[in-house]
Short mmCIF file of C-alpha atoms and ligand atoms in Angstrom, two decimals:
data_model
loop_
_atom_site.label_atom_id
_atom_site.label_comp_id
_atom_site.label_asym_id
_atom_site.label_seq_id
_atom_site.Cartn_x
_atom_site.Cartn_y
_atom_site.Cartn_z
CA UNK A 5 123.41 12.69 136.52
CA UNK A 6 120.62 9.70 137.67
CA UNK A 7 117.85 12.09 137.94
CA UNK A 8 115.68 14.95 135.64
CA UNK A 9 116.05 18.17 135.13
CA UNK A 10 113.96 20.55 133.39
CA UNK A 11 116.97 20.85 130.76
CA UNK A 12 116.72 17.07 130.15
CA UNK A 13 115.87 13.47 131.20
CA UNK A 14 118.39 11.94 133.78
CA UNK A 15 120.50 8.60 133.40
CA UNK A 16 117.60 6.30 134.31
CA UNK A 17 115.09 8.13 133.11
CA UNK A 18 116.90 7.61 129.78
CA UNK A 19 117.83 4.19 129.95
CA UNK A 20 114.21 2.97 130.37
CA UNK A 21 113.65 4.90 127.34
CA UNK A 22 115.83 3.56 125.19
CA UNK A 23 116.27 0.07 126.85
CA UNK A 24 112.05 -0.53 126.42
CA UNK A 25 112.47 0.65 122.81
CA UNK A 26 114.79 -2.02 121.72
CA UNK A 27 111.87 -4.33 123.45
CA UNK A 28 109.12 -2.89 121.40
CA UNK A 29 111.34 -2.96 118.39
CA UNK A 30 110.99 -6.86 119.32
CA UNK A 31 107.59 -6.21 119.87
CA UNK A 32 106.98 -4.87 116.42
CA UNK A 33 109.16 -7.53 114.81
CA UNK A 34 107.42 -10.46 116.26
CA UNK A 35 104.09 -9.14 116.04
CA UNK A 36 104.39 -8.64 112.20
CA UNK A 37 106.29 -11.86 111.71
CA UNK A 38 102.61 -13.33 113.06
CA UNK A 39 100.23 -11.27 111.26
CA UNK A 40 101.95 -11.83 107.90
CA UNK A 41 102.14 -15.92 108.24
CA UNK A 42 101.63 -17.91 111.61
CA UNK A 43 102.98 -21.12 110.86
CA UNK A 44 106.28 -19.54 109.38
CA UNK A 45 109.00 -20.93 111.02
CA UNK A 46 110.87 -17.21 111.18
CA UNK A 47 107.33 -16.28 113.08
CA UNK A 48 108.19 -19.87 115.73
CA UNK A 49 111.42 -19.06 116.13
CA UNK A 50 110.68 -14.97 117.05
CA UNK A 51 107.35 -15.75 118.62
CA UNK A 52 108.54 -17.49 121.18
CA UNK A 53 110.14 -14.70 122.70
CA UNK A 54 107.01 -12.37 122.70
CA UNK A 55 105.37 -13.28 125.56
CA UNK A 56 108.72 -12.78 127.51
CA UNK A 57 110.02 -9.70 125.89
CA UNK A 58 106.38 -8.50 126.41
CA UNK A 59 106.40 -9.44 130.31
CA UNK A 60 109.92 -7.60 131.06
CA UNK A 61 108.30 -4.57 129.13
CA UNK A 62 105.67 -4.84 131.24
CA UNK A 63 107.59 -4.72 135.18
CA UNK A 64 109.97 -2.51 133.73
CA UNK A 65 106.82 -0.19 132.38
CA UNK A 66 105.01 -0.01 136.29
CA UNK A 67 108.36 1.06 137.31
CA UNK A 68 108.89 3.44 134.83
CA UNK A 69 106.20 4.91 135.68
CA UNK A 70 106.58 5.32 139.44
CA UNK A 71 110.27 6.74 138.12
CA UNK A 72 108.35 9.68 136.33
CA UNK A 73 105.92 10.13 138.97
CA UNK A 74 108.54 10.53 141.61
CA UNK A 75 110.22 13.11 138.86
CA UNK A 76 107.03 15.35 137.75
CA UNK A 77 108.11 18.51 139.29
CA UNK A 78 111.70 18.88 137.57
CA UNK A 79 110.81 16.99 134.01
CA UNK A 80 111.52 18.77 131.21
CA UNK A 81 108.44 20.77 130.06
CA UNK A 82 105.78 19.86 127.46
CA UNK A 83 102.90 21.20 126.58
CA UNK A 84 99.24 19.86 127.15
CA UNK A 85 99.10 17.53 123.66
CA UNK A 86 102.08 16.29 124.23
CA UNK A 87 101.49 15.49 127.90
CA UNK A 88 98.40 13.63 126.92
CA UNK A 89 100.75 12.09 123.91
CA UNK A 90 102.87 10.75 126.59
CA UNK A 91 100.13 9.50 129.03
CA UNK A 92 98.62 7.21 125.96
CA UNK A 93 101.96 5.64 125.67
CA UNK A 94 102.23 4.57 129.51
CA UNK A 95 99.02 3.62 129.22
CA UNK A 96 99.13 1.64 126.95
CA UNK A 97 102.27 -0.44 127.77
CA UNK A 98 101.24 -1.24 130.82
CA UNK A 99 98.09 -2.67 129.29
CA UNK A 100 99.07 -4.13 126.52
CA UNK A 101 100.41 -6.15 127.94
CA UNK A 102 98.27 -6.88 131.40
CA UNK A 103 95.28 -8.14 129.24
CA UNK A 104 97.63 -10.79 127.51
CA UNK A 105 98.74 -11.77 130.94
CA UNK A 106 94.92 -11.91 131.60
CA UNK A 107 94.36 -14.24 129.27
CA UNK A 108 97.18 -16.74 129.71
CA UNK A 109 95.86 -16.85 133.59
CA UNK A 110 92.44 -16.99 132.50
CA UNK A 111 93.59 -19.92 129.70
CA UNK A 112 94.75 -21.98 132.58
CA UNK A 113 98.55 -21.82 130.76
CA UNK A 114 101.33 -22.22 132.55
CA UNK A 115 103.59 -19.27 132.54
CA UNK A 116 107.30 -19.63 133.17
CA UNK A 117 109.41 -16.26 132.77
CA UNK A 118 113.00 -16.65 130.69
CA UNK A 119 112.40 -20.90 131.81
CA UNK A 120 113.55 -20.09 135.02
CA UNK A 121 111.22 -18.21 136.70
CA UNK A 122 107.74 -19.91 137.58
CA UNK A 123 104.77 -17.21 137.51
CA UNK A 124 101.68 -18.83 136.59
CA UNK A 125 101.92 -22.63 137.53
CA UNK A 126 98.95 -23.25 135.34
CA UNK A 127 95.30 -24.63 136.38
CA UNK A 128 92.66 -27.17 134.85
CA UNK A 129 89.68 -24.02 135.24
CA UNK A 130 89.21 -21.61 132.27
CA UNK A 131 88.06 -18.32 133.82
CA UNK A 132 86.23 -16.94 129.62
CA UNK A 133 86.15 -13.70 130.40
CA UNK A 134 89.82 -12.96 130.62
CA UNK A 135 90.44 -15.15 127.61
CA UNK A 136 87.67 -13.21 126.05
CA UNK A 137 88.93 -9.92 126.82
CA UNK A 138 92.57 -10.74 125.73
CA UNK A 139 91.56 -12.25 122.24
CA UNK A 140 89.31 -8.88 121.56
CA UNK A 141 91.44 -6.50 122.81
CA UNK A 142 95.38 -7.26 123.02
CA UNK A 143 96.19 -7.67 119.08
CA UNK A 144 94.16 -4.65 118.76
CA UNK A 145 95.31 -2.04 121.23
CA UNK A 146 98.78 -3.21 120.39
CA UNK A 147 98.44 -2.66 116.71
CA UNK A 148 97.20 0.66 117.97
CA UNK A 149 99.91 0.91 120.38
CA UNK A 150 102.64 0.70 117.53
CA UNK A 151 100.34 3.15 115.43
CA UNK A 152 101.22 6.05 118.58
CA UNK A 153 104.89 5.10 118.54
CA UNK A 154 105.27 5.59 115.04
CA UNK A 155 103.45 9.26 115.52
CA UNK A 156 105.28 9.68 118.15
CA UNK A 157 108.91 9.39 116.12
CA UNK A 158 107.48 11.26 113.37
CA UNK A 159 106.82 14.17 115.62
CA UNK A 160 110.63 14.22 116.94
CA UNK A 161 111.69 14.13 113.72
CA UNK A 162 109.81 16.92 112.72
CA UNK A 163 110.35 18.94 115.85
CA UNK A 164 114.15 17.87 115.58
CA UNK A 165 114.49 19.21 111.30
CA UNK A 166 112.60 22.53 113.04
CA UNK A 167 115.85 22.57 115.37
CA UNK A 168 116.60 25.40 117.88
CA UNK A 169 114.17 25.58 120.95
CA UNK A 170 111.94 22.75 119.19
CA UNK A 171 114.45 19.70 119.07
CA UNK A 172 113.91 17.92 121.50
CA UNK A 173 116.45 15.04 121.13
CA UNK A 174 118.63 16.60 123.28
CA UNK A 175 116.86 15.87 125.89
CA UNK A 176 116.66 11.93 125.73
CA UNK A 177 120.18 11.90 124.27
CA UNK A 178 121.49 13.36 128.00
CA UNK A 179 123.04 16.39 125.88
C1 LIG B 201 104.23 -4.45 125.66
C2 LIG B 201 104.19 -5.64 124.98
C3 LIG B 201 103.19 -6.12 123.89
C4 LIG B 201 103.19 -5.61 122.68
C5 LIG B 201 103.13 -4.87 121.81
C6 LIG B 201 102.14 -6.82 122.39
C7 LIG B 201 101.64 -6.71 120.62
C8 LIG B 201 100.87 -7.68 120.23
C9 LIG B 201 100.15 -7.73 118.76
C10 LIG B 201 99.98 -6.66 117.88
C11 LIG B 201 99.97 -8.71 118.64
C12 LIG B 201 98.49 -9.42 117.24
C13 LIG B 201 99.83 -9.95 116.26
C14 LIG B 201 99.08 -10.79 115.05
O1 LIG B 201 98.08 -9.65 114.64
O2 LIG B 201 98.85 -11.34 114.46
C15 LIG B 201 100.14 -9.61 119.57
C16 LIG B 201 99.80 -10.70 119.52
C17 LIG B 201 99.81 -11.79 120.98
N1 LIG B 201 100.21 -11.30 121.95
FE1 LIG B 201 101.55 -9.86 122.23
N2 LIG B 201 102.44 -7.85 122.42
C18 LIG B 201 102.78 -7.63 123.83
C19 LIG B 201 102.68 -8.76 124.97
C20 LIG B 201 102.15 -9.63 125.13
C21 LIG B 201 102.81 -10.80 126.28
C22 LIG B 201 103.31 -10.32 127.53
C23 LIG B 201 102.00 -11.96 125.87
C24 LIG B 201 102.35 -13.16 126.94
C25 LIG B 201 101.82 -12.99 128.06
C26 LIG B 201 101.61 -12.04 124.73
C27 LIG B 201 100.82 -12.40 123.66
C28 LIG B 201 100.30 -12.68 122.82
C29 LIG B 201 99.68 -13.66 122.11
C30 LIG B 201 99.78 -15.58 122.38
C31 LIG B 201 99.68 -13.82 120.66
C32 LIG B 201 98.91 -14.29 119.74
C33 LIG B 201 97.03 -13.84 120.14
C34 LIG B 201 96.67 -13.04 119.58
O3 LIG B 201 96.54 -12.36 118.37
O4 LIG B 201 96.29 -12.15 120.94
N3 LIG B 201 101.48 -10.57 124.56
N4 LIG B 201 100.55 -8.73 120.52
C1 LIG B 202 113.41 5.99 117.51
C2 LIG B 202 112.85 5.73 118.72
C3 LIG B 202 112.27 7.06 119.07
C4 LIG B 202 113.13 8.18 119.36
C5 LIG B 202 113.77 9.07 118.45
C6 LIG B 202 112.25 8.86 120.61
C7 LIG B 202 112.47 10.37 121.08
C8 LIG B 202 111.97 10.93 122.18
C9 LIG B 202 112.19 12.03 122.40
C10 LIG B 202 113.24 13.11 122.00
C11 LIG B 202 111.49 12.40 124.07
C12 LIG B 202 111.57 13.27 124.46
C13 LIG B 202 110.27 14.15 124.33
C14 LIG B 202 110.16 15.58 125.10
O1 LIG B 202 110.22 15.45 126.39
O2 LIG B 202 109.71 16.64 124.34
C15 LIG B 202 110.97 11.07 123.97
C16 LIG B 202 109.97 11.03 125.21
C17 LIG B 202 109.43 9.91 125.49
N1 LIG B 202 109.02 8.46 124.47
FE1 LIG B 202 110.29 8.02 122.83
N2 LIG B 202 111.84 7.86 121.24
C18 LIG B 202 111.11 6.92 120.73
C19 LIG B 202 110.77 5.14 120.87
C20 LIG B 202 109.68 4.86 121.55
C21 LIG B 202 109.13 4.02 121.74
C22 LIG B 202 109.36 3.11 121.24
C23 LIG B 202 108.49 4.62 123.06
C24 LIG B 202 107.43 3.58 123.94
C25 LIG B 202 105.89 3.66 124.01
C26 LIG B 202 108.77 5.87 123.59
C27 LIG B 202 108.20 6.66 124.76
C28 LIG B 202 107.92 7.45 125.29
C29 LIG B 202 107.68 8.69 126.40
C30 LIG B 202 106.52 7.87 127.25
C31 LIG B 202 108.23 9.45 126.50
C32 LIG B 202 108.33 10.48 127.65
C33 LIG B 202 109.16 10.31 128.88
C34 LIG B 202 109.25 8.67 129.56
O3 LIG B 202 108.92 8.74 130.34
O4 LIG B 202 110.66 8.22 128.68
N3 LIG B 202 109.52 6.55 122.82
N4 LIG B 202 110.86 9.79 123.05
#
């Protein structure tokens, strides 16, 4: 079933969750490669798709949140701590790529999506506050997001081991 029920997440929510999880795995790989050695051939090969996949996460994230809001009356229930954890993930999954896009606008660099769709045509004018905001926040908030994701995965495993009612995995597997 497309929509969510109080028992489990529906097809569209599961698609957003697992497809975007692949995207986040890619972002983690590329960010780690850059952190370890930004001049390595491997980093250059993979990092060229960091912004492309990150921009995909941004627009998919907007659709995912709108969908989550439309389903909020009949989604699986969670306690306040879990709700706050999910809220933090939603906020950062938009804020981190959005700040990177702002930095690109500020730097005047062009941005072409998958070598075909022109998103930013580029300009000679630099907007310094956008560049500064991106330089100080994008990487740091990105690492914070990865830390929260790690916590989210650890909590899921912990609940799975506890088993029974506590196991929330079937909700996201559609069982
Ligand atoms: C959810 C999406 C994203 C995540 C989680 C993410 C994460 C990160 C992280 C953790 C770093 C720091 C790497 C280091 O310490 O060397 C980084 C760097 C970078 N990211 Fe992203 N990123 C995302 C989206 C984007 C987008 C959409 C763009 C371009 C429009 C972009 C462009 C860059 C650039 C140019 C750097 C190198 C400069 C810097 O460290 O700030 N990122 N990203
Ligand atoms: C191996 C990786 C992952 C596993 C096993 C996992 C597992 C789960 C499970 C079982 C739920 C349902 C929780 C509940 O309703 O109590 C959930 C929800 C959620 N997960 Fe993950 N997750 C993973 C990766 C990620 C990643 C990379 C993100 C990125 C931010 C993420 C963000 C969320 C969010 C925001 C929710 C709330 C429901 C939604 O809108 O999708 N998860 N996850």
